[in-house]
PDB file of N, CA and C in Angstrom:
ATOM      1  N   MET A  22     -71.014 -50.769 -65.216  1.00 62.00           N
ATOM      2  CA  MET A  22     -70.492 -50.302 -63.945  1.00 62.00           C
ATOM      3  C   MET A  22     -70.821 -51.288 -62.846  1.00 62.00           C
ATOM      4  N   ARG A  23     -72.044 -51.797 -62.826  1.00 76.00           N
ATOM      5  CA  ARG A  23     -72.447 -52.724 -61.774  1.00 76.00           C
ATOM      6  C   ARG A  23     -71.599 -53.996 -61.814  1.00 76.00           C
ATOM      7  N   THR A  24     -71.247 -54.460 -63.001  1.00 88.00           N
ATOM      8  CA  THR A  24     -70.433 -55.666 -63.116  1.00 88.00           C
ATOM      9  C   THR A  24     -69.080 -55.467 -62.434  1.00 88.00           C
ATOM     10  N   ILE A  25     -68.470 -54.323 -62.633  1.00 86.00           N
ATOM     11  CA  ILE A  25     -67.176 -54.039 -62.004  1.00 86.00           C
ATOM     12  C   ILE A  25     -67.327 -54.027 -60.486  1.00 86.00           C
ATOM     13  N   LEU A  26     -68.371 -53.388 -59.989  1.00 84.00           N
ATOM     14  CA  LEU A  26     -68.594 -53.348 -58.541  1.00 84.00           C
ATOM     15  C   LEU A  26     -68.844 -54.755 -57.992  1.00 84.00           C
ATOM     16  N   GLU A  27     -69.602 -55.563 -58.712  1.00 90.00           N
ATOM     17  CA  GLU A  27     -69.836 -56.935 -58.274  1.00 90.00           C
ATOM     18  C   GLU A  27     -68.541 -57.747 -58.303  1.00 90.00           C
ATOM     19  N   ASP A  28     -67.764 -57.591 -59.350  1.00 89.00           N
ATOM     20  CA  ASP A  28     -66.483 -58.289 -59.420  1.00 89.00           C
ATOM     21  C   ASP A  28     -65.572 -57.885 -58.267  1.00 89.00           C
ATOM     22  N   LEU A  29     -65.553 -56.603 -57.938  1.00 83.00           N
ATOM     23  CA  LEU A  29     -64.759 -56.126 -56.812  1.00 83.00           C
ATOM     24  C   LEU A  29     -65.260 -56.733 -55.503  1.00 83.00           C
ATOM     25  N   TYR A  30     -66.565 -56.751 -55.306  1.00 88.00           N
ATOM     26  CA  TYR A  30     -67.158 -57.289 -54.084  1.00 88.00           C
ATOM     27  C   TYR A  30     -66.838 -58.776 -53.919  1.00 88.00           C
ATOM     28  N   TYR A  31     -66.948 -59.532 -54.997  1.00 91.00           N
ATOM     29  CA  TYR A  31     -66.734 -60.977 -54.932  1.00 91.00           C
ATOM     30  C   TYR A  31     -65.259 -61.379 -55.044  1.00 91.00           C
ATOM     31  N   GLY A  32     -64.376 -60.388 -55.104  1.00 89.00           N
ATOM     32  CA  GLY A  32     -62.949 -60.689 -55.133  1.00 89.00           C
ATOM     33  C   GLY A  32     -62.435 -61.161 -56.474  1.00 89.00           C
ATOM     34  N   ASN A  33     -63.163 -60.846 -57.532  1.00 89.00           N
ATOM     35  CA  ASN A  33     -62.745 -61.274 -58.865  1.00 89.00           C
ATOM     36  C   ASN A  33     -61.738 -60.328 -59.510  1.00 89.00           C
ATOM     37  N   ILE A  34     -61.550 -59.167 -58.909  1.00 86.00           N
ATOM     38  CA  ILE A  34     -60.575 -58.206 -59.439  1.00 86.00           C
ATOM     39  C   ILE A  34     -59.340 -58.286 -58.552  1.00 86.00           C
ATOM     40  N   ILE A  35     -58.270 -58.803 -59.126  1.00 84.00           N
ATOM     41  CA  ILE A  35     -57.030 -58.973 -58.377  1.00 84.00           C
ATOM     42  C   ILE A  35     -55.905 -58.394 -59.240  1.00 84.00           C
ATOM     43  N   PRO A  36     -55.617 -57.098 -59.088  1.00 78.00           N
ATOM     44  CA  PRO A  36     -54.660 -56.438 -59.980  1.00 78.00           C
ATOM     45  C   PRO A  36     -53.258 -57.040 -59.947  1.00 78.00           C
ATOM     46  N   ASN A  37     -52.859 -57.617 -58.816  1.00 76.00           N
ATOM     47  CA  ASN A  37     -51.492 -58.122 -58.736  1.00 76.00           C
ATOM     48  C   ASN A  37     -51.353 -59.550 -59.258  1.00 76.00           C
ATOM     49  N   GLU A  38     -52.433 -60.153 -59.732  1.00 79.00           N
ATOM     50  CA  GLU A  38     -52.380 -61.487 -60.314  1.00 79.00           C
ATOM     51  C   GLU A  38     -52.795 -61.410 -61.773  1.00 79.00           C
ATOM     52  N   GLN A  39     -51.815 -61.248 -62.619  1.00 77.00           N
ATOM     53  CA  GLN A  39     -52.100 -61.162 -64.044  1.00 77.00           C
ATOM     54  C   GLN A  39     -51.330 -62.256 -64.767  1.00 77.00           C
ATOM     55  N   GLN A  40     -51.951 -62.823 -65.769  1.00 83.00           N
ATOM     56  CA  GLN A  40     -51.330 -63.872 -66.557  1.00 83.00           C
ATOM     57  C   GLN A  40     -50.410 -63.246 -67.606  1.00 83.00           C
ATOM     58  N   MET A  41     -49.265 -63.887 -67.815  1.00 87.00           N
ATOM     59  CA  MET A  41     -48.364 -63.420 -68.863  1.00 87.00           C
ATOM     60  C   MET A  41     -48.799 -64.036 -70.188  1.00 87.00           C
ATOM     61  N   THR A  42     -48.802 -63.232 -71.202  1.00 91.00           N
ATOM     62  CA  THR A  42     -49.128 -63.710 -72.536  1.00 91.00           C
ATOM     63  C   THR A  42     -47.933 -64.483 -73.088  1.00 91.00           C
ATOM     64  N   PRO A  43     -48.161 -65.712 -73.520  1.00 93.00           N
ATOM     65  CA  PRO A  43     -47.048 -66.479 -74.100  1.00 93.00           C
ATOM     66  C   PRO A  43     -46.421 -65.719 -75.265  1.00 93.00           C
ATOM     67  N   GLY A  44     -45.106 -65.685 -75.278  1.00 94.00           N
ATOM     68  CA  GLY A  44     -44.390 -65.011 -76.357  1.00 94.00           C
ATOM     69  C   GLY A  44     -44.275 -63.508 -76.196  1.00 94.00           C
ATOM     70  N   SER A  45     -44.850 -62.962 -75.117  1.00 96.00           N
ATOM     71  CA  SER A  45     -44.782 -61.511 -74.916  1.00 96.00           C
ATOM     72  C   SER A  45     -43.381 -61.099 -74.457  1.00 96.00           C
ATOM     73  N   GLU A  46     -43.114 -59.836 -74.538  1.00 96.00           N
ATOM     74  CA  GLU A  46     -41.828 -59.297 -74.103  1.00 96.00           C
ATOM     75  C   GLU A  46     -41.578 -59.625 -72.633  1.00 96.00           C
ATOM     76  N   LEU A  47     -42.630 -59.491 -71.810  1.00 92.00           N
ATOM     77  CA  LEU A  47     -42.502 -59.801 -70.388  1.00 92.00           C
ATOM     78  C   LEU A  47     -42.179 -61.278 -70.175  1.00 92.00           C
ATOM     79  N   LYS A  48     -42.881 -62.154 -70.866  1.00 94.00           N
ATOM     80  CA  LYS A  48     -42.650 -63.597 -70.722  1.00 94.00           C
ATOM     81  C   LYS A  48     -41.234 -63.956 -71.126  1.00 94.00           C
ATOM     82  N   ARG A  49     -40.746 -63.373 -72.203  1.00 96.00           N
ATOM     83  CA  ARG A  49     -39.365 -63.650 -72.638  1.00 96.00           C
ATOM     84  C   ARG A  49     -38.355 -63.170 -71.601  1.00 96.00           C
ATOM     85  N   ALA A  50     -38.605 -62.002 -71.012  1.00 96.00           N
ATOM     86  CA  ALA A  50     -37.698 -61.473 -69.989  1.00 96.00           C
ATOM     87  C   ALA A  50     -37.707 -62.364 -68.749  1.00 96.00           C
ATOM     88  N   VAL A  51     -38.874 -62.811 -68.327  1.00 94.00           N
ATOM     89  CA  VAL A  51     -38.974 -63.702 -67.165  1.00 94.00           C
ATOM     90  C   VAL A  51     -38.252 -65.012 -67.443  1.00 94.00           C
ATOM     91  N   ASP A  52     -38.409 -65.539 -68.633  1.00 96.00           N
ATOM     92  CA  ASP A  52     -37.717 -66.776 -69.004  1.00 96.00           C
ATOM     93  C   ASP A  52     -36.203 -66.605 -68.960  1.00 96.00           C
ATOM     94  N   ARG A  53     -35.710 -65.462 -69.431  1.00 97.00           N
ATOM     95  CA  ARG A  53     -34.262 -65.189 -69.388  1.00 97.00           C
ATOM     96  C   ARG A  53     -33.767 -65.146 -67.952  1.00 97.00           C
ATOM     97  N   VAL A  54     -34.491 -64.437 -67.090  1.00 96.00           N
ATOM     98  CA  VAL A  54     -34.088 -64.335 -65.688  1.00 96.00           C
ATOM     99  C   VAL A  54     -34.049 -65.718 -65.044  1.00 96.00           C
ATOM    100  N   THR A  55     -35.061 -66.522 -65.310  1.00 96.00           N
ATOM    101  CA  THR A  55     -35.115 -67.882 -64.758  1.00 96.00           C
ATOM    102  C   THR A  55     -33.926 -68.714 -65.235  1.00 96.00           C
ATOM    103  N   ARG A  56     -33.621 -68.597 -66.511  1.00 97.00           N
ATOM    104  CA  ARG A  56     -32.497 -69.353 -67.076  1.00 97.00           C
ATOM    105  C   ARG A  56     -31.168 -68.904 -66.454  1.00 97.00           C
ATOM    106  N   TYR A  57     -30.960 -67.588 -66.336  1.00 97.00           N
ATOM    107  CA  TYR A  57     -29.711 -67.081 -65.757  1.00 97.00           C
ATOM    108  C   TYR A  57     -29.603 -67.438 -64.278  1.00 97.00           C
ATOM    109  N   GLU A  58     -30.718 -67.392 -63.597  1.00 96.00           N
ATOM    110  CA  GLU A  58     -30.711 -67.760 -62.176  1.00 96.00           C
ATOM    111  C   GLU A  58     -30.304 -69.224 -62.011  1.00 96.00           C
ATOM    112  N   SER A  59     -30.834 -70.093 -62.832  1.00 97.00           N
ATOM    113  CA  SER A  59     -30.489 -71.516 -62.771  1.00 97.00           C
ATOM    114  C   SER A  59     -29.013 -71.737 -63.078  1.00 97.00           C
ATOM    115  N   GLN A  60     -28.520 -71.048 -64.108  1.00 97.00           N
ATOM    116  CA  GLN A  60     -27.105 -71.178 -64.462  1.00 97.00           C
ATOM    117  C   GLN A  60     -26.209 -70.716 -63.321  1.00 97.00           C
ATOM    118  N   LEU A  61     -26.568 -69.616 -62.698  1.00 97.00           N
ATOM    119  CA  LEU A  61     -25.766 -69.096 -61.594  1.00 97.00           C
ATOM    120  C   LEU A  61     -25.817 -70.031 -60.390  1.00 97.00           C
ATOM    121  N   MET A  62     -26.995 -70.539 -60.076  1.00 96.00           N
ATOM    122  CA  MET A  62     -27.141 -71.456 -58.935  1.00 96.00           C
ATOM    123  C   MET A  62     -26.255 -72.690 -59.102  1.00 96.00           C
ATOM    124  N   GLU A  63     -26.152 -73.188 -60.329  1.00 97.00           N
ATOM    125  CA  GLU A  63     -25.330 -74.372 -60.590  1.00 97.00           C
ATOM    126  C   GLU A  63     -23.857 -74.113 -60.306  1.00 97.00           C
ATOM    127  N   GLN A  64     -23.420 -72.882 -60.428  1.00 97.00           N
ATOM    128  CA  GLN A  64     -22.012 -72.543 -60.264  1.00 97.00           C
ATOM    129  C   GLN A  64     -21.648 -72.187 -58.817  1.00 97.00           C
ATOM    130  N   LEU A  65     -22.650 -71.985 -57.973  1.00 97.00           N
ATOM    131  CA  LEU A  65     -22.390 -71.532 -56.609  1.00 97.00           C
ATOM    132  C   LEU A  65     -22.377 -72.676 -55.613  1.00 97.00           C
ATOM    133  N   LYS A  66     -21.634 -72.456 -54.535  1.00 97.00           N
ATOM    134  CA  LYS A  66     -21.643 -73.395 -53.419  1.00 97.00           C
ATOM    135  C   LYS A  66     -22.944 -73.198 -52.642  1.00 97.00           C
ATOM    136  N   GLU A  67     -23.243 -74.123 -51.750  1.00 96.00           N
ATOM    137  CA  GLU A  67     -24.519 -74.098 -51.019  1.00 96.00           C
ATOM    138  C   GLU A  67     -24.717 -72.795 -50.235  1.00 96.00           C
ATOM    139  N   THR A  68     -23.690 -72.330 -49.536  1.00 97.00           N
ATOM    140  CA  THR A  68     -23.843 -71.088 -48.759  1.00 97.00           C
ATOM    141  C   THR A  68     -24.055 -69.892 -49.679  1.00 97.00           C
ATOM    142  N   GLU A  69     -23.402 -69.896 -50.821  1.00 97.00           N
ATOM    143  CA  GLU A  69     -23.579 -68.818 -51.792  1.00 97.00           C
ATOM    144  C   GLU A  69     -24.973 -68.877 -52.421  1.00 97.00           C
ATOM    145  N   GLN A  70     -25.486 -70.085 -52.636  1.00 97.00           N
ATOM    146  CA  GLN A  70     -26.843 -70.247 -53.159  1.00 97.00           C
ATOM    147  C   GLN A  70     -27.862 -69.666 -52.191  1.00 97.00           C
ATOM    148  N   GLU A  71     -27.624 -69.878 -50.894  1.00 97.00           N
ATOM    149  CA  GLU A  71     -28.534 -69.327 -49.882  1.00 97.00           C
ATOM    150  C   GLU A  71     -28.533 -67.805 -49.915  1.00 97.00           C
ATOM    151  N   ILE A  72     -27.365 -67.227 -50.090  1.00 97.00           N
ATOM    152  CA  ILE A  72     -27.266 -65.765 -50.171  1.00 97.00           C
ATOM    153  C   ILE A  72     -27.992 -65.261 -51.414  1.00 97.00           C
ATOM    154  N   LEU A  73     -27.795 -65.937 -52.531  1.00 97.00           N
ATOM    155  CA  LEU A  73     -28.478 -65.532 -53.771  1.00 97.00           C
ATOM    156  C   LEU A  73     -29.989 -65.655 -53.609  1.00 97.00           C
ATOM    157  N   THR A  74     -30.443 -66.723 -52.978  1.00 97.00           N
ATOM    158  CA  THR A  74     -31.876 -66.913 -52.748  1.00 97.00           C
ATOM    159  C   THR A  74     -32.436 -65.781 -51.894  1.00 97.00           C
ATOM    160  N   LYS A  75     -31.705 -65.399 -50.855  1.00 98.00           N
ATOM    161  CA  LYS A  75     -32.142 -64.280 -50.006  1.00 98.00           C
ATOM    162  C   LYS A  75     -32.186 -62.977 -50.797  1.00 98.00           C
ATOM    163  N   LEU A  76     -31.192 -62.779 -51.650  1.00 97.00           N
ATOM    164  CA  LEU A  76     -31.158 -61.582 -52.490  1.00 97.00           C
ATOM    165  C   LEU A  76     -32.365 -61.548 -53.423  1.00 97.00           C
ATOM    166  N   ILE A  77     -32.666 -62.675 -54.053  1.00 96.00           N
ATOM    167  CA  ILE A  77     -33.794 -62.746 -54.984  1.00 96.00           C
ATOM    168  C   ILE A  77     -35.105 -62.496 -54.248  1.00 96.00           C
ATOM    169  N   ARG A  78     -35.275 -63.094 -53.079  1.00 97.00           N
ATOM    170  CA  ARG A  78     -36.497 -62.877 -52.294  1.00 97.00           C
ATOM    171  C   ARG A  78     -36.632 -61.418 -51.872  1.00 97.00           C
ATOM    172  N   SER A  79     -35.517 -60.812 -51.482  1.00 98.00           N
ATOM    173  CA  SER A  79     -35.555 -59.399 -51.103  1.00 98.00           C
ATOM    174  C   SER A  79     -35.932 -58.519 -52.286  1.00 98.00           C
ATOM    175  N   GLN A  80     -35.423 -58.853 -53.467  1.00 97.00           N
ATOM    176  CA  GLN A  80     -35.768 -58.088 -54.666  1.00 97.00           C
ATOM    177  C   GLN A  80     -37.242 -58.250 -55.005  1.00 97.00           C
ATOM    178  N   HIS A  81     -37.775 -59.464 -54.823  1.00 95.00           N
ATOM    179  CA  HIS A  81     -39.213 -59.690 -55.041  1.00 95.00           C
ATOM    180  C   HIS A  81     -40.036 -58.842 -54.074  1.00 95.00           C
ATOM    181  N   GLU A  82     -39.574 -58.741 -52.843  1.00 97.00           N
ATOM    182  CA  GLU A  82     -40.281 -57.926 -51.852  1.00 97.00           C
ATOM    183  C   GLU A  82     -40.275 -56.457 -52.259  1.00 97.00           C
ATOM    184  N   ILE A  83     -39.130 -55.977 -52.702  1.00 98.00           N
ATOM    185  CA  ILE A  83     -39.027 -54.590 -53.175  1.00 98.00           C
ATOM    186  C   ILE A  83     -39.960 -54.375 -54.368  1.00 98.00           C
ATOM    187  N   ASN A  84     -39.963 -55.319 -55.304  1.00 94.00           N
ATOM    188  CA  ASN A  84     -40.836 -55.205 -56.483  1.00 94.00           C
ATOM    189  C   ASN A  84     -42.307 -55.176 -56.089  1.00 94.00           C
ATOM    190  N   SER A  85     -42.666 -55.992 -55.106  1.00 92.00           N
ATOM    191  CA  SER A  85     -44.055 -56.038 -54.652  1.00 92.00           C
ATOM    192  C   SER A  85     -44.462 -54.722 -53.997  1.00 92.00           C
ATOM    193  N   ILE A  86     -43.603 -54.195 -53.141  1.00 95.00           N
ATOM    194  CA  ILE A  86     -43.891 -52.918 -52.480  1.00 95.00           C
ATOM    195  C   ILE A  86     -44.002 -51.799 -53.519  1.00 95.00           C
ATOM    196  N   THR A  87     -43.088 -51.785 -54.474  1.00 96.00           N
ATOM    197  CA  THR A  87     -43.102 -50.764 -55.523  1.00 96.00           C
ATOM    198  C   THR A  87     -44.365 -50.870 -56.371  1.00 96.00           C
ATOM    199  N   ALA A  88     -44.749 -52.094 -56.741  1.00 92.00           N
ATOM    200  CA  ALA A  88     -45.959 -52.281 -57.539  1.00 92.00           C
ATOM    201  C   ALA A  88     -47.187 -51.798 -56.781  1.00 92.00           C
ATOM    202  N   THR A  89     -47.255 -52.101 -55.491  1.00 92.00           N
ATOM    203  CA  THR A  89     -48.382 -51.654 -54.673  1.00 92.00           C
ATOM    204  C   THR A  89     -48.443 -50.136 -54.620  1.00 92.00           C
ATOM    205  N   GLU A  90     -47.310 -49.512 -54.366  1.00 95.00           N
ATOM    206  CA  GLU A  90     -47.273 -48.046 -54.292  1.00 95.00           C
ATOM    207  C   GLU A  90     -47.641 -47.420 -55.628  1.00 95.00           C
ATOM    208  N   ASN A  91     -47.150 -47.965 -56.727  1.00 95.00           N
ATOM    209  CA  ASN A  91     -47.481 -47.425 -58.050  1.00 95.00           C
ATOM    210  C   ASN A  91     -48.963 -47.596 -58.366  1.00 95.00           C
ATOM    211  N   PHE A  92     -49.544 -48.716 -57.949  1.00 92.00           N
ATOM    212  CA  PHE A  92     -50.976 -48.930 -58.143  1.00 92.00           C
ATOM    213  C   PHE A  92     -51.769 -47.875 -57.381  1.00 92.00           C
ATOM    214  N   ILE A  93     -51.406 -47.650 -56.122  1.00 94.00           N
ATOM    215  CA  ILE A  93     -52.109 -46.664 -55.295  1.00 94.00           C
ATOM    216  C   ILE A  93     -51.965 -45.267 -55.886  1.00 94.00           C
ATOM    217  N   LEU A  94     -50.750 -44.897 -56.275  1.00 96.00           N
ATOM    218  CA  LEU A  94     -50.533 -43.570 -56.864  1.00 96.00           C
ATOM    219  C   LEU A  94     -51.334 -43.399 -58.150  1.00 96.00           C
ATOM    220  N   GLY A  95     -51.350 -44.429 -58.990  1.00 95.00           N
ATOM    221  CA  GLY A  95     -52.112 -44.365 -60.236  1.00 95.00           C
ATOM    222  C   GLY A  95     -53.605 -44.280 -59.988  1.00 95.00           C
ATOM    223  N   PHE A  96     -54.083 -45.049 -59.012  1.00 93.00           N
ATOM    224  CA  PHE A  96     -55.502 -45.023 -58.682  1.00 93.00           C
ATOM    225  C   PHE A  96     -55.894 -43.646 -58.157  1.00 93.00           C
ATOM    226  N   ARG A  97     -55.071 -43.092 -57.271  1.00 96.00           N
ATOM    227  CA  ARG A  97     -55.355 -41.757 -56.731  1.00 96.00           C
ATOM    228  C   ARG A  97     -55.373 -40.708 -57.837  1.00 96.00           C
ATOM    229  N   LEU A  98     -54.429 -40.811 -58.772  1.00 96.00           N
ATOM    230  CA  LEU A  98     -54.412 -39.867 -59.891  1.00 96.00           C
ATOM    231  C   LEU A  98     -55.690 -40.003 -60.710  1.00 96.00           C
ATOM    232  N   GLY A  99     -56.120 -41.231 -60.953  1.00 94.00           N
ATOM    233  CA  GLY A  99     -57.355 -41.460 -61.704  1.00 94.00           C
ATOM    234  C   GLY A  99     -58.562 -40.851 -61.005  1.00 94.00           C
ATOM    235  N   VAL A 100     -58.622 -41.002 -59.680  1.00 93.00           N
ATOM    236  CA  VAL A 100     -59.733 -40.427 -58.921  1.00 93.00           C
ATOM    237  C   VAL A 100     -59.678 -38.906 -58.974  1.00 93.00           C
ATOM    238  N   ARG A 101     -58.477 -38.342 -58.871  1.00 93.00           N
ATOM    239  CA  ARG A 101     -58.347 -36.876 -58.966  1.00 93.00           C
ATOM    240  C   ARG A 101     -58.798 -36.376 -60.339  1.00 93.00           C
ATOM    241  N   LEU A 102     -58.437 -37.117 -61.381  1.00 92.00           N
ATOM    242  CA  LEU A 102     -58.876 -36.739 -62.733  1.00 92.00           C
ATOM    243  C   LEU A 102     -60.391 -36.783 -62.836  1.00 92.00           C
ATOM    244  N   MET A 103     -60.994 -37.830 -62.288  1.00 90.00           N
ATOM    245  CA  MET A 103     -62.452 -37.946 -62.320  1.00 90.00           C
ATOM    246  C   MET A 103     -63.103 -36.812 -61.522  1.00 90.00           C
ATOM    247  N   ALA A 104     -62.545 -36.508 -60.356  1.00 87.00           N
ATOM    248  CA  ALA A 104     -63.100 -35.430 -59.528  1.00 87.00           C
ATOM    249  C   ALA A 104     -63.020 -34.095 -60.262  1.00 87.00           C
ATOM    250  N   GLU A 105     -61.900 -33.851 -60.928  1.00 84.00           N
ATOM    251  CA  GLU A 105     -61.762 -32.593 -61.663  1.00 84.00           C
ATOM    252  C   GLU A 105     -62.737 -32.535 -62.836  1.00 84.00           C
ATOM    253  N   CYS A 106     -62.973 -33.664 -63.474  1.00 82.00           N
ATOM    254  CA  CYS A 106     -63.932 -33.698 -64.580  1.00 82.00           C
ATOM    255  C   CYS A 106     -65.351 -33.407 -64.099  1.00 82.00           C
ATOM    256  N   MET A 107     -65.638 -33.738 -62.860  1.00 81.00           N
ATOM    257  CA  MET A 107     -66.972 -33.540 -62.314  1.00 81.00           C
ATOM    258  C   MET A 107     -67.177 -32.114 -61.797  1.00 81.00           C
ATOM    259  N   ASP A 108     -66.100 -31.356 -61.636  1.00 76.00           N
ATOM    260  CA  ASP A 108     -66.179 -29.992 -61.128  1.00 76.00           C
ATOM    261  C   ASP A 108     -66.796 -29.094 -62.187  1.00 76.00           C
ATOM    262  N   GLU A 109     -67.984 -28.583 -61.892  1.00 72.00           N
ATOM    263  CA  GLU A 109     -68.676 -27.745 -62.873  1.00 72.00           C
ATOM    264  C   GLU A 109     -68.136 -26.326 -62.889  1.00 72.00           C
ATOM    265  N   ASN A 110     -67.465 -25.913 -61.858  1.00 68.00           N
ATOM    266  CA  ASN A 110     -66.921 -24.557 -61.782  1.00 68.00           C
ATOM    267  C   ASN A 110     -65.416 -24.642 -62.014  1.00 68.00           C
ATOM    268  N   ASP A 111     -65.036 -25.006 -63.224  1.00 65.00           N
ATOM    269  CA  ASP A 111     -63.627 -25.283 -63.500  1.00 65.00           C
ATOM    270  C   ASP A 111     -62.931 -24.224 -64.346  1.00 65.00           C
ATOM    271  N   GLY A 112     -63.483 -23.060 -64.427  1.00 67.00           N
ATOM    272  CA  GLY A 112     -62.859 -21.992 -65.191  1.00 67.00           C
ATOM    273  C   GLY A 112     -63.172 -22.010 -66.667  1.00 67.00           C
ATOM    274  N   ASP A 113     -64.197 -22.733 -67.062  1.00 67.00           N
ATOM    275  CA  ASP A 113     -64.620 -22.801 -68.460  1.00 67.00           C
ATOM    276  C   ASP A 113     -65.048 -21.417 -68.914  1.00 67.00           C
ATOM    277  N   ILE A 114     -64.402 -20.887 -69.970  1.00 67.00           N
ATOM    278  CA  ILE A 114     -64.731 -19.526 -70.424  1.00 67.00           C
ATOM    279  C   ILE A 114     -66.155 -19.414 -70.936  1.00 67.00           C
ATOM    280  N   ARG A 115     -66.765 -20.529 -71.306  1.00 70.00           N
ATOM    281  CA  ARG A 115     -68.141 -20.491 -71.786  1.00 70.00           C
ATOM    282  C   ARG A 115     -69.107 -20.182 -70.652  1.00 70.00           C
ATOM    283  N   THR A 116     -68.672 -20.435 -69.404  1.00 67.00           N
ATOM    284  CA  THR A 116     -69.547 -20.197 -68.251  1.00 67.00           C
ATOM    285  C   THR A 116     -69.052 -19.026 -67.407  1.00 67.00           C
ATOM    286  N   GLY A 117     -68.246 -18.180 -67.953  1.00 64.00           N
ATOM    287  CA  GLY A 117     -67.782 -17.004 -67.231  1.00 64.00           C
ATOM    288  C   GLY A 117     -66.368 -17.120 -66.707  1.00 64.00           C
ATOM    289  N   GLY A 118     -65.733 -18.271 -66.865  1.00 59.00           N
ATOM    290  CA  GLY A 118     -64.325 -18.428 -66.494  1.00 59.00           C
ATOM    291  C   GLY A 118     -64.058 -18.487 -65.014  1.00 59.00           C
ATOM    292  N   GLU A 119     -65.065 -18.691 -64.218  1.00 58.00           N
ATOM    293  CA  GLU A 119     -64.841 -18.729 -62.764  1.00 58.00           C
ATOM    294  C   GLU A 119     -64.935 -20.129 -62.226  1.00 58.00           C
TER     295      GLU A 119
END
């Protein structure tokens, strides 16, 4: 437990920076997107490329916001689960059900 707290304090825990495993499903999907993006960019005029770039950046922003919100929701759920586990008066029939 102390190691996790120390890692958190020293900034060693960075949930949004994770390495992709080579050959993983995620890595293959990212490679496909990169390849298709390059192919599309080659076919577009400069003004169209700028629009596509803006679209891609906006999608990255949406993905980042969504990932942050999902992390927070998951963390809150985990804390609620832990809090409920710590509740000694949880209706356990062995202790009277109250």
